[in-house]
PDB file of C-alpha atoms in Angstrom:
ATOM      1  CA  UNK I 274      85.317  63.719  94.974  1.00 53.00           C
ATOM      2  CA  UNK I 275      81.462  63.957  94.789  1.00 65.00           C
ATOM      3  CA  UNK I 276      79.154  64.446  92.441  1.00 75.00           C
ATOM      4  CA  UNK I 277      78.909  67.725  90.075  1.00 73.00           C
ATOM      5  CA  UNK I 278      76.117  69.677  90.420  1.00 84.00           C
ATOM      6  CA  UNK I 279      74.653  70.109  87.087  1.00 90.00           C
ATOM      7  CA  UNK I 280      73.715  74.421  86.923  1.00 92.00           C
ATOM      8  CA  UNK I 281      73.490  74.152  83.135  1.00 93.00           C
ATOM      9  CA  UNK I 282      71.020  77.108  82.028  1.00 95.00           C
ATOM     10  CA  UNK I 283      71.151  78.444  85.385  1.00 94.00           C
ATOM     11  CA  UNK I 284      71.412  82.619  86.051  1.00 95.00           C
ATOM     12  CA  UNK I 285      74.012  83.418  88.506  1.00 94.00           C
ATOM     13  CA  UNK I 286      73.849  87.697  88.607  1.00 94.00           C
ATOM     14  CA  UNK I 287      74.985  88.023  85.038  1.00 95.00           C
ATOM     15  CA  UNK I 288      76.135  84.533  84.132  1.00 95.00           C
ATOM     16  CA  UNK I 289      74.523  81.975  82.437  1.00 96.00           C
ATOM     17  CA  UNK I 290      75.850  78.446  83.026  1.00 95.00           C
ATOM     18  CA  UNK I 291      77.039  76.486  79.611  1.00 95.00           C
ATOM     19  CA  UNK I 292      78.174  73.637  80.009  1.00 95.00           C
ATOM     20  CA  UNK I 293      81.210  72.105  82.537  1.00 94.00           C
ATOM     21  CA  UNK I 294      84.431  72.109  80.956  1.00 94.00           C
ATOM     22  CA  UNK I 295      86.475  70.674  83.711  1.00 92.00           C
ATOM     23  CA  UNK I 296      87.857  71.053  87.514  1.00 91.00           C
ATOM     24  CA  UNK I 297      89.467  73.201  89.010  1.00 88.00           C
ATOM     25  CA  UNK I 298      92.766  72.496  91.756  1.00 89.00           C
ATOM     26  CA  UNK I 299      90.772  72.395  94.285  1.00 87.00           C
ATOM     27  CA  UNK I 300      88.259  69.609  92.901  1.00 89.00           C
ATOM     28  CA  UNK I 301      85.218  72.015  91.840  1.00 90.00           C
ATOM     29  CA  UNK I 302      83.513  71.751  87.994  1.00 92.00           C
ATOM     30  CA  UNK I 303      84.290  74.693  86.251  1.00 94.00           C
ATOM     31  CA  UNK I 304      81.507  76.281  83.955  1.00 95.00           C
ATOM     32  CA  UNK I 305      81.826  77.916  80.816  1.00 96.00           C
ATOM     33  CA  UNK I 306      79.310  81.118  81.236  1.00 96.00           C
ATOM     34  CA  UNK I 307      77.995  83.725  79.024  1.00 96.00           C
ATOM     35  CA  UNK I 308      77.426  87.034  80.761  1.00 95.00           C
ATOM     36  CA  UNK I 309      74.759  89.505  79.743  1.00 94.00           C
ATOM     37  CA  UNK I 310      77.305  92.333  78.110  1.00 93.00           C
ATOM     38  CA  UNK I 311      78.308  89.129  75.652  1.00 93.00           C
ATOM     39  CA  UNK I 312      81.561  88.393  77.172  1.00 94.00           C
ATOM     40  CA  UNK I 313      81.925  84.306  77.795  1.00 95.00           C
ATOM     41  CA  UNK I 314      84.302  83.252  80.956  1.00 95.00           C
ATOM     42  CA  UNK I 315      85.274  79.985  82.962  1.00 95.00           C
ATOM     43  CA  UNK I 316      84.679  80.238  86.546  1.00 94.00           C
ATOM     44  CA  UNK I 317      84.267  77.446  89.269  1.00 92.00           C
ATOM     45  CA  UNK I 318      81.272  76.255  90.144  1.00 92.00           C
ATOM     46  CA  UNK I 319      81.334  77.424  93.991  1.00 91.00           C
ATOM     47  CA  UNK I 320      82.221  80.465  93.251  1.00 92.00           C
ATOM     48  CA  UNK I 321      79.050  80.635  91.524  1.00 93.00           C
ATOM     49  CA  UNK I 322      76.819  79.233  93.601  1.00 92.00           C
ATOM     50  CA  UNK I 323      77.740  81.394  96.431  1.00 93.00           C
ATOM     51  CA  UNK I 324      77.362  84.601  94.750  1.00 92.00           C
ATOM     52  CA  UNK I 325      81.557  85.034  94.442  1.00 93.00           C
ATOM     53  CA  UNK I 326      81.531  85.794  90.638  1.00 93.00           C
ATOM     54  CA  UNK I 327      78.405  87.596  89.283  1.00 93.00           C
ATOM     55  CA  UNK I 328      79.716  88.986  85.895  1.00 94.00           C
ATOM     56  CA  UNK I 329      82.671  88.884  83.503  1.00 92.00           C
ATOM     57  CA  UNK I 330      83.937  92.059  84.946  1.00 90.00           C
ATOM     58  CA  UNK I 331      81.415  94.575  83.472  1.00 92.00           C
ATOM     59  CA  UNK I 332      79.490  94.576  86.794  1.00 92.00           C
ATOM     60  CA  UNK I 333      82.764  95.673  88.534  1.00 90.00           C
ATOM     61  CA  UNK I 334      83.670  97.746  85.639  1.00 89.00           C
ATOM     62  CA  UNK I 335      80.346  99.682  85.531  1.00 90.00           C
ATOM     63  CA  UNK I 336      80.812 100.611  89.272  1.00 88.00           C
ATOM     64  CA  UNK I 337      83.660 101.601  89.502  1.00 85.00           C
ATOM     65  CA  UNK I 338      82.530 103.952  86.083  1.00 84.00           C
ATOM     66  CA  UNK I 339      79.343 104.903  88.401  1.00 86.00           C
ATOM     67  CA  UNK I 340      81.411 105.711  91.442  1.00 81.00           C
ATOM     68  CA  UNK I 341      83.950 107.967  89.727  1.00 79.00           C
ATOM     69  CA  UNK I 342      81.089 110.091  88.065  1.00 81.00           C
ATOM     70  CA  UNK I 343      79.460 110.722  91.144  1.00 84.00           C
ATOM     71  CA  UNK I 344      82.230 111.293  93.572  1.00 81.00           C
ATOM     72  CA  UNK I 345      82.799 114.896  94.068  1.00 79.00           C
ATOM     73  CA  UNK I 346      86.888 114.599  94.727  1.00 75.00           C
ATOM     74  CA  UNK I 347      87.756 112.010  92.617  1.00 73.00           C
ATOM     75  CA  UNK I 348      86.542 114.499  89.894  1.00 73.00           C
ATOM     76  CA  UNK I 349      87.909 117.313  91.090  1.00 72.00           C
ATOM     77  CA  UNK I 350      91.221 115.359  91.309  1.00 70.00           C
ATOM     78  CA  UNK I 351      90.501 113.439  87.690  1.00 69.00           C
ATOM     79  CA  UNK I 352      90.270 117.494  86.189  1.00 70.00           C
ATOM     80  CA  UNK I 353      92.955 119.427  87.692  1.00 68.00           C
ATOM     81  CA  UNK I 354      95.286 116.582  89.218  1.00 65.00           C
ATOM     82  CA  UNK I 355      95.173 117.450  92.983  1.00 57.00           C
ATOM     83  CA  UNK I 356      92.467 116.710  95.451  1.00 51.00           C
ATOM     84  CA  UNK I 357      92.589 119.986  97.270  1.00 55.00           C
ATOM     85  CA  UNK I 358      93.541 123.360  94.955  1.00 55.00           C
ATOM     86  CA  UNK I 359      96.662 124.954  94.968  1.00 52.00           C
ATOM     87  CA  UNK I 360      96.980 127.211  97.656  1.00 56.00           C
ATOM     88  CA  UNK I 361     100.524 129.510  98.155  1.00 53.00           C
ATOM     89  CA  UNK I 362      99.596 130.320 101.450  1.00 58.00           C
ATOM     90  CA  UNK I 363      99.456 126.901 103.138  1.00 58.00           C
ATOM     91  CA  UNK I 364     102.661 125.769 104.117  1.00 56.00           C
ATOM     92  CA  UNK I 365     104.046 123.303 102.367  1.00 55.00           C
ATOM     93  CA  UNK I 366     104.890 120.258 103.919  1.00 65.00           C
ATOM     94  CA  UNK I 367     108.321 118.258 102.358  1.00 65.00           C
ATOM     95  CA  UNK I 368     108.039 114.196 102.302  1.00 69.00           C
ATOM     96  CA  UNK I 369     110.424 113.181 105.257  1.00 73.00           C
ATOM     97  CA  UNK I 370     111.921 110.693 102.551  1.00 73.00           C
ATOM     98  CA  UNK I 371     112.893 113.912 100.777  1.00 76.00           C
ATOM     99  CA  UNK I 372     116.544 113.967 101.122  1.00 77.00           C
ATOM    100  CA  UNK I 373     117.203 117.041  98.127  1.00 81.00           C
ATOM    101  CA  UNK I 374     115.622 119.580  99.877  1.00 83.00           C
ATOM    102  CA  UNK I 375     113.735 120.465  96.920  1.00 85.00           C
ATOM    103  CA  UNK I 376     110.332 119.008  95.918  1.00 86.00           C
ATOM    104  CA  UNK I 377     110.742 116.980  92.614  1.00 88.00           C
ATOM    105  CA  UNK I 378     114.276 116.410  92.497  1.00 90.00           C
ATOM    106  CA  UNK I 379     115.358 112.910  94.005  1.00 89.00           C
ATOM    107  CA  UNK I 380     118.935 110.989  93.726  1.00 88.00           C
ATOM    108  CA  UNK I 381     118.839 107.420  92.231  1.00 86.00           C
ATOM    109  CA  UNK I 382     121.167 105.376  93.673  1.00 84.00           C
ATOM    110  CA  UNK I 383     120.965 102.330  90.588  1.00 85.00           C
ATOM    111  CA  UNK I 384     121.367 105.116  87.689  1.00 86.00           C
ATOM    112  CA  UNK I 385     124.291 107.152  89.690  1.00 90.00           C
ATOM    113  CA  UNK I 386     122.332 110.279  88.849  1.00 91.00           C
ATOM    114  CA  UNK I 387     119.778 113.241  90.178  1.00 92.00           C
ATOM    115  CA  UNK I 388     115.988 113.289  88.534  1.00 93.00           C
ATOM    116  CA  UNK I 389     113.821 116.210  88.036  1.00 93.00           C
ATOM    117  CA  UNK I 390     110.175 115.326  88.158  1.00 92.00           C
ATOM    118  CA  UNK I 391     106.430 117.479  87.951  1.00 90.00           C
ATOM    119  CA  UNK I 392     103.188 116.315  87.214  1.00 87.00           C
ATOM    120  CA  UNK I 393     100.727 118.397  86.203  1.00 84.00           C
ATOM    121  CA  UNK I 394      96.931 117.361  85.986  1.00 78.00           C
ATOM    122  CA  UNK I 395      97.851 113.854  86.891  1.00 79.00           C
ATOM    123  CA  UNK I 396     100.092 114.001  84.076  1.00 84.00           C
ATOM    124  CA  UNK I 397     104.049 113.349  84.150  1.00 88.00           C
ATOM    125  CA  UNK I 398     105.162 116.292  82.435  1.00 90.00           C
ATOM    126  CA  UNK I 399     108.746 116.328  83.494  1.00 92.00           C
ATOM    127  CA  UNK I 400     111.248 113.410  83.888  1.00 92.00           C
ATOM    128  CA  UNK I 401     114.540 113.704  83.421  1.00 94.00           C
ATOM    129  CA  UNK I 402     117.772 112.157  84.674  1.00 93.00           C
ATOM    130  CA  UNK I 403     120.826 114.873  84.946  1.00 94.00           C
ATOM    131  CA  UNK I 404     124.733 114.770  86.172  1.00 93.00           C
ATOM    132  CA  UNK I 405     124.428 117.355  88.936  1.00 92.00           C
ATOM    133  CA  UNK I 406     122.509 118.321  90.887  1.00 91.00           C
ATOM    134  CA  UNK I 407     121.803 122.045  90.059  1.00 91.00           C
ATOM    135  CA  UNK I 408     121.034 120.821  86.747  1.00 94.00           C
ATOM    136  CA  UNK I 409     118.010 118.591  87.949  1.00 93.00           C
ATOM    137  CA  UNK I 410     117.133 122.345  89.897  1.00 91.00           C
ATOM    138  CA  UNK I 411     117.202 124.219  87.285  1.00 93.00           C
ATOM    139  CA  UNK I 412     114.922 121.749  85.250  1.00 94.00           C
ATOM    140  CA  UNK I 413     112.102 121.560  87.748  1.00 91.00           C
ATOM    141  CA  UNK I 414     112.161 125.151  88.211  1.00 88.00           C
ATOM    142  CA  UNK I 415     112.035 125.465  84.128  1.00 90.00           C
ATOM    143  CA  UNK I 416     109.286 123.376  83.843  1.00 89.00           C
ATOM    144  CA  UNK I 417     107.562 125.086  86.844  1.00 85.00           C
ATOM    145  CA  UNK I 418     107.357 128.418  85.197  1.00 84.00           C
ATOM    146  CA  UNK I 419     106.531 126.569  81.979  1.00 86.00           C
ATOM    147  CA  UNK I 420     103.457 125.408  83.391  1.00 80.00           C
ATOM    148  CA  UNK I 421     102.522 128.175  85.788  1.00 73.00           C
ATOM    149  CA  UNK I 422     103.429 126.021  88.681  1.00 60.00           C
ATOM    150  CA  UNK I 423     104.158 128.088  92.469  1.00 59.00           C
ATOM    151  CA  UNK I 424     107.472 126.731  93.419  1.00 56.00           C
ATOM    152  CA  UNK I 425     107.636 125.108  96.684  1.00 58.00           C
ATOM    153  CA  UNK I 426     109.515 126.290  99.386  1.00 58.00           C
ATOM    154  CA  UNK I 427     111.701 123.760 101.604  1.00 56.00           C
ATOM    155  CA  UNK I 428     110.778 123.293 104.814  1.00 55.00           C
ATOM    156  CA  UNK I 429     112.868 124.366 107.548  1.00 52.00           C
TER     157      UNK I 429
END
């Protein structure tokens, strides 16, 4: 094992170096950093150096944050939980795993029983587990209407 490089007051993106506060597996010094948002982590010393880690997680955090504002579909999907609107028109196509016949209603083999599902604005609004089938139905189609949701038609 060589010698550790000593980075101590160095700037790596939003890190500061410490001090070292040990090795890592793989034989690398790992630093104890303070970022610029306040948060302190331990990284390894390559990783550093080679621009791997820049921040905490705030960089990432504050991009991902940027990225959602200005993306026109992600916002759109964000406020009314589907990318495209609603459109009765447009056939609807069933999932080929679909093996009801009827969108939200599934069998689950482990609980022995049919489940009724719906999100609404990216929000699970229904799920239920029921006996029979026609009850699972008869749920989804309840909690359509409740929420102004167009049924969907199988496909044939």
């Amino acid at each position: 094992m060589g010698r550790a490089i000593d980075i101590t007051g160095q700037r790596f993106g939003r890190l500061v170096a410490l001090r070292m506060t040990g090795h890592s597996q793989s034989g690398n010094a790992l630093w104890l950093c303070q970022c610029d948002c306040g948060n302190q982590i331990v990284t390894d010393s390559n990783h550093l150096r080679h621009g791997l880690v820049r921040s905490c997680g705030c960089l990432r955090r504050e991009r991902s944050r940027e990225n959602i504002l200005t993306n026109l579909k992600t916002l759109f999907r964000m406020k009314f939980g589907s990318p495209t609107p609603y459109d009765p028109e447009k056939p609807i196509r069933m999932n080929s795993r679909n093996v009801s016949g009827v969108t939200g209603v599934s069998w689950d083999a482990v609980a022995n029983r049919w489940f009724a599902r719906l999100m609404v604005g990216g929000k699970l609004v229904l799920n239920k587990a029921f006996a029979t089938f026609g009850d699972a139905v008869a749920a989804r189609r309840a909690a359509e209407a409740s929420y102004h949701v167009a049924p969907r038609k199988p496909r044939h």
